[in-house]
């Protein structure tokens, strides 16, 4: 671009990320061909646990699958109408409705009939989590479901009693997995998966922390395609390795001053899942020189963080980095419970105050000029308390733009109106289109 | 006969203020959900009152709760923001759905009281580990109540409080039992006033009145036809205008599955061994809110049993608009009832309901389940 | 005065050929809807006379007017009627009716009379709401769903559009097919929004017929959603004022992939509710005489 402030480059890892995602959906569909197992659960499922059943156990996580459906508008609307015709309300989680619709229509978003899972492995913190798979199991004609109640936070109030509640359920879950699949469980594989999960989710946080740099080496629209791998199989070596590779590349970009948006002159963050069918709104903002450096959603849905000695936010130190050797199942499960309970996107379920604090921290440390809040009708879990977040951010002195929409139901997103809002928000921030 | 209960419900604030006057130093605790263990609250010498809305249009909650959450949680928060509960000494919530949680957290931030407590009630009440977990959380809640009030909560006090709460539950069940009769001696509206008033008055007062009612009720003659026997199922419901309308067009509500009804008082605490564990067991075992009814659907057999025991010929299924937990149960409930020969009518509630159009639906439903002699 | 494009014709007819005096049971069904009021006079369960007119400002007057008009020239006086059943939105405000029965039950019963006992699904598209009704071989309701949250997909909504586009309401349906390719339905389901969306389309240079096509198909989509929830079983029929609008009707059939039974030339489908009410009135007389 003529007169660009910063140099820019394509991400080298880009195609690899795409490939991992494609293989993931293919492997799930084809698992049975090689005698493997298929399981279904949420993006927050404690996937490290079924990893102990063997290397040929392939998951499909519901939220990213629902988002994949949202990209195909024709299929998406058919899925949602199929769920509605079965009597499910239109205001329910749009990922969940899309997922159910895909089962009802028996169409897989990646071709062929919907591959029925052998079991369902879910966790529960949002009201819809356990119920999602309760209904999915009914629609599939009775697939066995195990669900771990993880709503025992917030992390700053976690006690032994609360950790025990999670860990005891996890132990039951392992016994259930053995019984349900008839397989012998490997603690060794569990321990490896726990390490992988800690590594992957901490590395992702480290990558996001690099976006504090000006110019930002990454912008949010691309980050979605990268962070999604953590929502697919955060416990896998493939993802942990990929994030390490990506980390090196992003470090290099920062060192060389490579920008994601060559005309970066204004930094914002978003909040909650975007309307997936309309990611072009991010490109639209770039025309004003405005970069979205991420969000609590992209940083903290999968990324695990801690406050560093200097008071800033950085990746949580992993058991491996601490030189901790995990000796047995119970220890592995305790670490897994504690690790997950510290996830940033699990905190606001208890109070919007906790989320506002994290958002204000991001605004400061990532040097933001403004914030866009997506009042997301598709997700009551992540939109929880969002109106209070708006008040808190404004009180902290940040310009806030809100827009209503739905991550997975395009009938609830008004593109023209949103673009108009962006125009006036950019004007508030003193920006004009760079033509 | 139930006028006093209606009066308590209508004038809940006057009642609580009067209670404080008569109990010098006594504290009143606002409860956002019926999973709050009343036994512990009474043992601390505190009056628990359930926070409900007022069914009036309002505009004060818009900056605090995004419009996709249920009208009930917004109506409740509105009461706080409008300072109608200014006499409360504290608030508490027992973890249940996300919607009402927002009313609690916004209240906590914008309507400060001296005490607020988030009780992490397990969602997986079906897990064998929920009991010991909840016992541990009740212990923490007990400690917090002690610290707040300065009153020690002994096992003896817990036993007395349990007896007090149990008596009230038992008496309400005795009243409900009379509704099984061919011609129930009371209306569903009266039953609703009875249960909601029990959630906002001192159980001593409420039980005393219940004992008096129970003496007269079996011989009471109703000056109305029973008509179709209906059950009502669903989310929070204290929409007395709606209930009144249903019972004015040829039906009587004979039983419910509401947290303003049976879900709140159905089972008693059985004191066996450790007191806190006994109380925790009661809350684990109570008829579940849909947000806690998983992985098995235990509500279905329970609802069906209620329908059979009370000889309900049809069911009205209501839901607060946007109430996800109920939206996730209702299709299964409708199917299960239908399979068992019980037709149902589904209605979506807002802060106020459109009585005219709802009346048409209710009448059409009654015509559907009756009037065979016209064909 | 500007032309009122929305105004549909009011009319009355005597269709009975026998002498009503030889009948054993003379009944009336009065359907006071939010937009139109209808009366069906029946002699021994056969349609004898009827009227259809616009609902006025109050239900009792509208009921009386449509009854009077139906009886006009028949020689039947109101006192000759053995029983009157009121139905429709204004049913509870007809002081001289013997009983009120909902329009849901009456439309099912009326559809059974008009099309026969094979009818299982009735779509009633009325002035301010629409209803998807399932019924058995006797015309008794077995399930129903009603949408009255907004006027889109209803007669009132169609009237607003006919006025906005200056197209006489009876021509809306035919005109909406005079497009080369079917446009996307208007996305707004609320009449107020749909109206502003339509104005926007006109400004963009869309011809009237294209805007009408987009509106008719949005309307059709809404009622199809309702129908699918209740589950469509054959035979399927459509009653109410909008059933006369082919622009909506054909699109409903297309999206549903089911054809409705053709209109029975003998009966106006907008009268189904009033006829059902008159039939219930007959059953009630028989019950009393037993």
Coordinates of N, CA and C in Angstrom, one line a residue, chain B residues 98-293:
Chain B
X98 N -28.0 -18.2 34.6 CA -27.1 -17.1 34.4 C -28.0 -15.8 34.4
X99 N -29.3 -15.9 34.1 CA -30.1 -14.7 34.0 C -30.2 -14.0 35.4
X100 N -30.7 -14.8 36.3 CA -31.0 -14.2 37.6 C -29.7 -13.8 38.3
X101 N -28.6 -14.4 37.9 CA -27.3 -14.1 38.4 C -26.9 -12.6 38.1
X102 N -27.3 -12.2 36.9 CA -27.0 -10.8 36.5 C -27.8 -9.8 37.3
X103 N -29.0 -10.2 37.7 CA -29.8 -9.3 38.6 C -29.0 -9.2 39.9
X104 N -28.5 -10.3 40.4 CA -27.7 -10.3 41.6 C -26.4 -9.5 41.5
X105 N -25.6 -9.7 40.5 CA -24.3 -9.0 40.4 C -24.6 -7.5 40.2
X106 N -25.6 -7.1 39.4 CA -25.8 -5.7 39.2 C -26.3 -5.0 40.5
X107 N -27.2 -5.8 41.2 CA -27.7 -5.3 42.5 C -26.5 -5.1 43.4
X108 N -25.6 -6.1 43.4 CA -24.4 -6.0 44.3 C -23.6 -4.7 44.0
X109 N -23.5 -4.4 42.7 CA -22.7 -3.2 42.4 C -23.4 -1.9 42.6
X110 N -24.7 -1.9 42.3 CA -25.4 -0.6 42.3 C -26.4 -0.3 43.4
X111 N -26.7 -1.4 44.2 CA -27.6 -1.2 45.3 C -26.9 -1.8 46.6
X112 N -25.9 -1.1 47.0 CA -25.0 -1.7 48.0 C -25.8 -2.0 49.3
X113 N -25.5 -3.2 49.9 CA -26.1 -3.6 51.2 C -24.8 -4.0 52.0
X114 N -25.0 -4.3 53.2 CA -23.9 -4.6 54.1 C -23.3 -6.0 53.8
X115 N -24.0 -6.8 53.1 CA -23.6 -8.2 53.0 C -24.1 -8.8 51.7
X116 N -23.2 -9.4 51.0 CA -23.6 -10.1 49.8 C -22.8 -11.4 49.7
X117 N -23.5 -12.5 49.3 CA -22.9 -13.8 49.3 C -23.3 -14.6 48.1
X118 N -22.3 -15.0 47.3 CA -22.6 -15.9 46.2 C -22.3 -17.3 46.6
X119 N -23.4 -18.1 46.7 CA -23.2 -19.5 47.1 C -23.1 -20.4 45.9
X120 N -22.0 -21.1 45.7 CA -21.8 -21.8 44.5 C -22.5 -23.2 44.5
X121 N -23.8 -23.2 44.5 CA -24.6 -24.4 44.5 C -24.2 -25.2 43.3
X122 N -23.9 -26.5 43.5 CA -23.5 -27.3 42.3 C -24.6 -27.4 41.2
X123 N -24.2 -27.4 40.0 CA -25.2 -27.6 38.9 C -25.4 -29.1 38.6
X124 N -24.4 -29.9 38.8 CA -24.6 -31.3 38.6 C -25.0 -32.0 39.9
X125 N -26.3 -31.7 40.3 CA -26.8 -32.3 41.5 C -26.9 -33.8 41.4
X126 N -26.8 -34.3 40.2 CA -26.9 -35.8 40.0 C -25.5 -36.4 40.3
X127 N -24.5 -35.7 40.4 CA -23.2 -36.3 40.7 C -23.1 -36.7 42.1
X128 N -22.5 -37.9 42.4 CA -22.4 -38.4 43.8 C -21.5 -37.4 44.6
X129 N -20.8 -36.6 44.0 CA -19.9 -35.7 44.7 C -20.5 -34.3 45.1
X130 N -21.7 -34.1 44.5 CA -22.3 -32.8 44.8 C -22.6 -32.6 46.3
X131 N -23.0 -33.7 47.0 CA -23.4 -33.6 48.4 C -22.2 -33.1 49.2
X132 N -21.1 -33.7 49.2 CA -20.0 -33.3 50.0 C -19.5 -31.9 49.6
X133 N -19.6 -31.7 48.4 CA -19.2 -30.3 47.9 C -20.1 -29.3 48.5
X134 N -21.4 -29.5 48.4 CA -22.4 -28.5 48.9 C -22.3 -28.4 50.4
X135 N -22.1 -29.5 51.1 CA -21.9 -29.4 52.5 C -20.8 -28.5 52.9
X136 N -19.7 -28.6 52.1 CA -18.5 -27.7 52.3 C -18.9 -26.3 52.1
X137 N -19.7 -26.0 51.0 CA -20.1 -24.7 50.7 C -21.1 -24.1 51.8
X138 N -22.0 -25.0 52.3 CA -22.9 -24.6 53.3 C -22.1 -24.2 54.6
X139 N -21.0 -24.9 54.8 CA -20.2 -24.6 56.0 C -19.6 -23.2 55.8
X140 N -19.1 -22.9 54.6 CA -18.6 -21.6 54.3 C -19.6 -20.5 54.5
X141 N -20.8 -20.8 54.0 CA -22.0 -19.8 54.1 C -22.3 -19.6 55.5
X142 N -22.3 -20.7 56.3 CA -22.7 -20.6 57.7 C -21.6 -19.7 58.4
X143 N -20.4 -19.9 58.1 CA -19.3 -19.0 58.7 C -19.5 -17.6 58.3
X144 N -19.9 -17.3 57.1 CA -20.1 -16.0 56.6 C -21.3 -15.3 57.3
X145 N -22.4 -16.1 57.5 CA -23.6 -15.6 58.2 C -23.2 -15.3 59.7
X146 N -22.4 -16.1 60.3 CA -22.0 -15.9 61.7 C -21.2 -14.6 61.8
X147 N -20.3 -14.4 60.9 CA -19.4 -13.3 60.9 C -20.3 -12.0 60.7
X148 N -21.2 -12.1 59.8 CA -22.1 -11.0 59.4 C -23.0 -10.6 60.6
X149 N -23.6 -11.6 61.2 CA -24.6 -11.3 62.2 C -24.1 -11.2 63.6
X150 N -22.9 -11.9 63.8 CA -22.4 -12.0 65.2 C -23.1 -13.1 66.0
X151 N -24.0 -13.8 65.3 CA -24.7 -14.9 66.0 C -24.1 -16.2 65.7
X152 N -23.8 -17.0 66.7 CA -23.2 -18.3 66.4 C -24.3 -19.2 66.0
X153 N -24.0 -20.0 64.9 CA -25.1 -20.9 64.4 C -24.7 -22.3 65.0
X154 N -25.3 -22.7 66.0 CA -25.0 -24.0 66.6 C -25.9 -25.1 65.9
X155 N -25.5 -26.3 66.1 CA -26.3 -27.4 65.5 C -27.7 -27.4 66.1
X156 N -27.8 -27.0 67.3 CA -29.1 -27.0 67.9 C -30.0 -25.9 67.2
X157 N -29.4 -24.8 66.9 CA -30.2 -23.7 66.2 C -30.5 -24.2 64.8
X158 N -29.6 -25.0 64.2 CA -29.9 -25.5 62.8 C -31.0 -26.5 62.9
X159 N -31.0 -27.3 63.9 CA -32.1 -28.3 64.1 C -33.5 -27.5 64.2
X160 N -33.5 -26.5 65.1 CA -34.7 -25.8 65.3 C -35.2 -25.1 64.0
X161 N -34.2 -24.5 63.3 CA -34.6 -23.8 62.1 C -35.1 -24.8 61.1
X162 N -34.5 -26.0 61.0 CA -34.9 -27.0 60.1 C -36.4 -27.4 60.4
X163 N -36.7 -27.6 61.7 CA -38.0 -27.9 62.1 C -39.0 -26.8 61.7
X164 N -38.6 -25.6 61.9 CA -39.5 -24.5 61.5 C -39.8 -24.5 60.0
X165 N -38.7 -24.7 59.2 CA -38.9 -24.6 57.7 C -39.7 -25.9 57.3
X166 N -39.3 -27.0 57.9 CA -40.0 -28.3 57.5 C -41.5 -28.2 57.8
X167 N -41.8 -27.7 58.9 CA -43.2 -27.6 59.3 C -44.0 -26.8 58.2
X168 N -43.4 -25.7 57.8 CA -44.1 -24.9 56.8 C -44.2 -25.7 55.5
X169 N -43.2 -26.4 55.1 CA -43.3 -27.3 53.9 C -44.4 -28.3 54.1
X170 N -44.4 -29.0 55.2 CA -45.3 -30.0 55.5 C -46.8 -29.5 55.4
X171 N -47.0 -28.4 56.0 CA -48.3 -27.8 56.0 C -48.8 -27.4 54.6
X172 N -47.9 -26.9 53.8 CA -48.2 -26.6 52.4 C -48.5 -27.8 51.6
X173 N -47.8 -28.9 51.9 CA -48.1 -30.1 51.2 C -49.5 -30.6 51.6
X174 N -49.8 -30.5 52.9 CA -51.2 -30.9 53.3 C -52.2 -30.1 52.5
X175 N -52.0 -28.8 52.4 CA -52.9 -28.0 51.6 C -53.0 -28.5 50.2
X176 N -51.8 -28.8 49.6 CA -51.8 -29.2 48.2 C -52.6 -30.6 48.1
X177 N -52.4 -31.4 49.1 CA -53.1 -32.7 49.0 C -54.6 -32.6 48.8
X178 N -55.2 -31.5 49.4 CA -56.6 -31.3 49.3 C -57.0 -31.0 47.8
X179 N -56.0 -30.5 47.1 CA -56.3 -30.1 45.7 C -56.5 -31.4 44.8
X180 N -56.2 -32.5 45.4 CA -56.4 -33.8 44.6 C -57.8 -34.2 44.5
X181 N -58.7 -33.6 45.4 CA -60.1 -33.9 45.4 C -60.8 -33.6 44.1
X182 N -61.9 -34.2 43.8 CA -62.6 -34.0 42.5 C -62.9 -32.5 42.4
X183 N -63.4 -31.9 43.5 CA -63.6 -30.5 43.5 C -62.7 -29.8 44.5
X184 N -61.6 -29.4 44.1 CA -60.6 -28.8 45.1 C -61.2 -27.6 45.9
X185 N -61.0 -27.6 47.2 CA -61.6 -26.5 47.9 C -60.8 -25.2 47.8
X186 N -60.0 -25.0 46.8 CA -59.3 -23.8 46.6 C -58.9 -23.7 45.2
X187 N -58.5 -22.4 44.8 CA -58.1 -22.2 43.4 C -56.6 -22.3 43.3
X188 N -56.1 -22.3 42.1 CA -54.7 -22.3 41.9 C -54.1 -20.9 42.2
X189 N -54.9 -19.9 42.1 CA -54.5 -18.5 42.4 C -54.2 -18.5 43.9
X190 N -55.1 -19.1 44.7 CA -54.9 -19.1 46.2 C -53.6 -19.9 46.5
X191 N -53.4 -21.0 45.8 CA -52.2 -21.8 46.1 C -51.0 -21.0 45.8
X192 N -51.0 -20.2 44.7 CA -49.9 -19.3 44.3 C -49.6 -18.3 45.4
X193 N -50.7 -17.6 45.9 CA -50.5 -16.7 47.0 C -49.9 -17.3 48.2
X194 N -50.4 -18.6 48.5 CA -49.9 -19.3 49.6 C -48.3 -19.5 49.5
X195 N -47.9 -20.0 48.4 CA -46.5 -20.3 48.3 C -45.6 -19.1 48.2
X196 N -46.0 -18.1 47.3 CA -45.1 -16.9 47.2 C -45.1 -16.2 48.5
X197 N -46.2 -16.2 49.3 CA -46.2 -15.4 50.5 C -45.3 -16.2 51.5
X198 N -45.2 -17.5 51.4 CA -44.3 -18.2 52.3 C -42.8 -17.9 52.0
X199 N -42.6 -17.4 50.8 CA -41.2 -17.0 50.5 C -40.8 -15.7 51.0
X200 N -41.7 -14.9 51.5 CA -41.4 -13.5 51.9 C -41.9 -13.2 53.3
X201 N -42.3 -14.2 54.0 CA -42.8 -13.9 55.4 C -42.0 -14.8 56.4
X202 N -42.1 -14.5 57.6 CA -41.6 -15.3 58.7 C -42.4 -16.7 58.7
X203 N -41.6 -17.8 58.7 CA -42.3 -19.1 58.6 C -43.2 -19.3 59.9
X204 N -42.9 -18.6 61.0 CA -43.7 -18.7 62.2 C -45.1 -18.2 61.9
X205 N -45.1 -17.0 61.3 CA -46.4 -16.4 61.0 C -47.2 -17.2 59.9
X206 N -46.4 -17.6 58.9 CA -47.0 -18.3 57.8 C -47.6 -19.6 58.2
X207 N -46.8 -20.4 59.0 CA -47.3 -21.7 59.4 C -48.5 -21.6 60.4
X208 N -48.5 -20.6 61.2 CA -49.7 -20.4 62.1 C -50.9 -20.2 61.3
X209 N -50.8 -19.4 60.3 CA -52.0 -19.2 59.4 C -52.4 -20.4 58.7
X210 N -51.4 -21.2 58.2 CA -51.7 -22.4 57.5 C -52.4 -23.4 58.4
X211 N -52.0 -23.5 59.6 CA -52.7 -24.4 60.6 C -54.2 -24.0 60.7
X212 N -54.5 -22.7 60.7 CA -55.8 -22.2 60.8 C -56.6 -22.6 59.5
X213 N -56.0 -22.3 58.4 CA -56.6 -22.6 57.1 C -56.9 -24.1 57.0
X214 N -56.0 -24.9 57.4 CA -56.1 -26.4 57.3 C -57.3 -26.9 58.1
X215 N -57.7 -26.2 59.1 CA -58.9 -26.6 59.9 C -60.2 -26.3 59.1
X216 N -60.2 -25.2 58.4 CA -61.4 -24.8 57.6 C -61.5 -25.4 56.2
X217 N -60.3 -25.6 55.6 CA -60.3 -25.9 54.2 C -61.1 -27.1 53.8
X218 N -60.9 -28.2 54.5 CA -61.6 -29.5 54.0 C -63.1 -29.3 53.9
X219 N -63.7 -28.4 54.7 CA -65.2 -28.3 54.6 C -65.6 -27.1 53.7
X220 N -64.6 -26.5 53.1 CA -65.0 -25.2 52.3 C -65.7 -25.5 51.1
X221 N -66.8 -24.8 50.9 CA -67.6 -24.9 49.6 C -67.2 -23.8 48.7
X222 N -66.9 -24.2 47.4 CA -66.5 -23.2 46.5 C -67.7 -22.7 45.7
X223 N -67.8 -21.4 45.5 CA -68.9 -21.0 44.7 C -68.6 -20.8 43.2
X224 N -67.8 -21.8 42.7 CA -67.4 -21.9 41.3 C -67.3 -23.3 40.9
X225 N -67.4 -23.5 39.6 CA -67.2 -24.8 39.0 C -65.8 -25.1 38.9
X226 N -65.4 -26.4 39.1 CA -64.0 -26.8 38.9 C -63.6 -26.7 37.5
X227 N -64.4 -27.2 36.6 CA -64.0 -27.2 35.2 C -62.9 -28.1 34.9
X228 N -62.1 -27.8 33.9 CA -61.0 -28.6 33.5 C -59.9 -28.5 34.6
X229 N -59.3 -29.7 34.9 CA -58.2 -29.7 35.9 C -56.9 -29.6 35.1
X230 N -56.2 -28.5 35.4 CA -54.9 -28.2 34.7 C -53.7 -28.2 35.6
X231 N -52.6 -28.5 35.1 CA -51.4 -28.4 35.8 C -50.6 -27.2 35.1
X232 N -49.8 -26.5 35.9 CA -49.0 -25.4 35.3 C -47.5 -25.7 35.6
X233 N -46.7 -25.6 34.5 CA -45.3 -26.0 34.6 C -44.5 -24.8 34.0
X234 N -43.3 -24.6 34.6 CA -42.4 -23.6 33.9 C -41.5 -22.8 34.8
X235 N -41.1 -21.7 34.2 CA -40.1 -20.9 35.0 C -40.8 -20.0 36.0
X236 N -40.0 -19.2 36.6 CA -40.6 -18.3 37.7 C -41.9 -17.8 37.3
X237 N -42.9 -17.9 38.1 CA -44.2 -17.4 37.7 C -45.0 -16.9 39.0
X238 N -45.1 -15.6 39.1 CA -46.1 -15.1 40.1 C -47.0 -14.1 39.3
X239 N -47.4 -14.5 38.1 CA -48.3 -13.7 37.3 C -49.7 -14.0 37.7
X240 N -50.1 -13.4 38.8 CA -51.4 -13.7 39.3 C -52.6 -13.3 38.3
X241 N -52.3 -12.3 37.5 CA -53.3 -11.8 36.6 C -53.6 -13.0 35.6
X242 N -52.5 -13.6 35.2 CA -52.7 -14.7 34.2 C -53.5 -15.9 34.8
X243 N -53.0 -16.3 36.0 CA -53.7 -17.4 36.7 C -55.2 -17.1 36.9
X244 N -55.5 -15.9 37.3 CA -56.9 -15.5 37.5 C -57.7 -15.7 36.2
X245 N -57.1 -15.2 35.1 CA -57.8 -15.3 33.8 C -58.0 -16.8 33.5
X246 N -57.0 -17.7 33.7 CA -57.2 -19.1 33.3 C -58.4 -19.7 34.1
X247 N -58.4 -19.3 35.4 CA -59.4 -19.9 36.3 C -60.8 -19.2 36.1
X248 N -60.8 -18.2 35.2 CA -62.1 -17.6 35.0 C -62.8 -18.1 33.7
X249 N -62.1 -18.9 33.0 CA -62.7 -19.4 31.7 C -63.0 -20.9 31.7
X250 N -63.2 -21.4 32.9 CA -63.6 -22.8 32.9 C -62.5 -23.8 33.3
X251 N -61.6 -23.4 34.1 CA -60.5 -24.4 34.5 C -60.1 -24.1 35.9
X252 N -59.5 -25.1 36.5 CA -58.9 -24.9 37.9 C -57.5 -25.5 37.8
X253 N -56.5 -24.7 38.3 CA -55.1 -25.2 38.3 C -55.0 -26.1 39.6
X254 N -54.6 -27.3 39.4 CA -54.6 -28.2 40.6 C -53.2 -28.5 41.1
X255 N -52.2 -28.3 40.3 CA -50.8 -28.5 40.8 C -49.9 -27.8 39.8
X256 N -48.6 -27.6 40.3 CA -47.7 -26.9 39.5 C -46.3 -27.5 39.6
X257 N -45.4 -27.1 38.7 CA -44.0 -27.3 38.8 C -43.4 -25.9 38.5
X258 N -43.3 -25.1 39.6 CA -42.7 -23.8 39.5 C -41.8 -23.6 40.7
X259 N -40.9 -22.7 40.6 CA -40.1 -22.4 41.8 C -40.9 -21.4 42.7
X260 N -42.0 -20.9 42.2 CA -42.9 -20.2 43.1 C -44.0 -21.2 43.5
X261 N -43.7 -22.4 43.5 CA -44.7 -23.5 43.8 C -44.0 -24.7 44.4
X262 N -44.3 -25.8 43.8 CA -43.8 -27.1 44.4 C -42.3 -27.2 44.5
X263 N -41.6 -26.7 43.4 CA -40.2 -26.9 43.4 C -39.5 -26.4 44.7
X264 N -40.1 -25.3 45.2 CA -39.5 -24.7 46.4 C -39.8 -25.5 47.7
X265 N -40.9 -26.0 47.9 CA -41.2 -26.6 49.2 C -41.5 -28.1 49.2
X266 N -41.4 -28.8 48.1 CA -41.9 -30.1 48.0 C -41.3 -31.1 49.0
X267 N -40.0 -31.1 49.1 CA -39.4 -32.1 50.0 C -38.9 -31.4 51.3
X268 N -38.8 -32.3 52.4 CA -38.3 -31.8 53.6 C -36.9 -32.2 53.9
X269 N -36.3 -31.5 54.8 CA -34.9 -31.9 55.3 C -35.1 -33.0 56.3
X270 N -34.4 -34.1 56.0 CA -34.4 -35.2 57.0 C -33.2 -35.2 57.8
X271 N -33.3 -34.9 59.0 CA -32.1 -34.8 59.9 C -31.6 -36.2 60.2
X272 N -30.5 -36.5 59.6 CA -29.9 -37.8 59.9 C -28.4 -37.6 60.0
X273 N -27.8 -37.8 61.1 CA -26.3 -37.6 61.3 C -26.0 -36.1 61.2
X274 N -25.0 -35.8 60.5 CA -24.5 -34.4 60.3 C -25.6 -33.5 59.8
X275 N -25.8 -32.4 60.6 CA -26.9 -31.5 60.3 C -26.7 -30.8 58.9
X276 N -25.5 -30.2 58.7 CA -25.3 -29.5 57.4 C -25.4 -30.5 56.2
X277 N -24.9 -31.7 56.4 CA -25.1 -32.7 55.3 C -26.5 -33.0 55.1
X278 N -27.3 -33.1 56.1 CA -28.7 -33.4 56.0 C -29.4 -32.3 55.2
X279 N -29.1 -31.0 55.5 CA -29.7 -29.9 54.9 C -29.2 -29.9 53.4
X280 N -27.9 -30.1 53.2 CA -27.4 -30.1 51.8 C -28.1 -31.1 51.0
X281 N -28.4 -32.3 51.6 CA -29.0 -33.4 50.8 C -30.4 -33.0 50.4
X282 N -31.1 -32.2 51.2 CA -32.4 -31.7 50.8 C -32.4 -30.8 49.6
X283 N -31.4 -30.0 49.5 CA -31.3 -29.1 48.3 C -30.8 -29.8 47.0
X284 N -30.0 -30.9 47.3 CA -29.6 -31.7 46.1 C -30.8 -32.5 45.6
X285 N -31.6 -33.0 46.5 CA -32.7 -33.9 46.1 C -34.0 -33.2 45.7
X286 N -34.1 -31.9 45.9 CA -35.4 -31.2 45.7 C -35.7 -31.3 44.2
X287 N -37.0 -31.1 43.8 CA -37.3 -31.1 42.4 C -36.4 -30.0 41.7
X288 N -35.8 -30.4 40.7 CA -34.7 -29.6 40.1 C -35.2 -28.5 39.2
X289 N -34.5 -27.4 39.3 CA -34.6 -26.3 38.3 C -34.0 -26.9 37.0
X290 N -34.5 -26.6 35.8 CA -34.0 -27.2 34.6 C -32.5 -27.0 34.4
X291 N -32.0 -25.9 35.0 CA -30.5 -25.6 34.8 C -29.7 -26.7 35.5
X292 N -30.4 -27.5 36.4 CA -29.6 -28.5 37.1 C -30.1 -29.9 36.8
X293 N -31.0 -30.0 35.8 CA -31.5 -31.4 35.5 C -30.8 -32.1 34.4

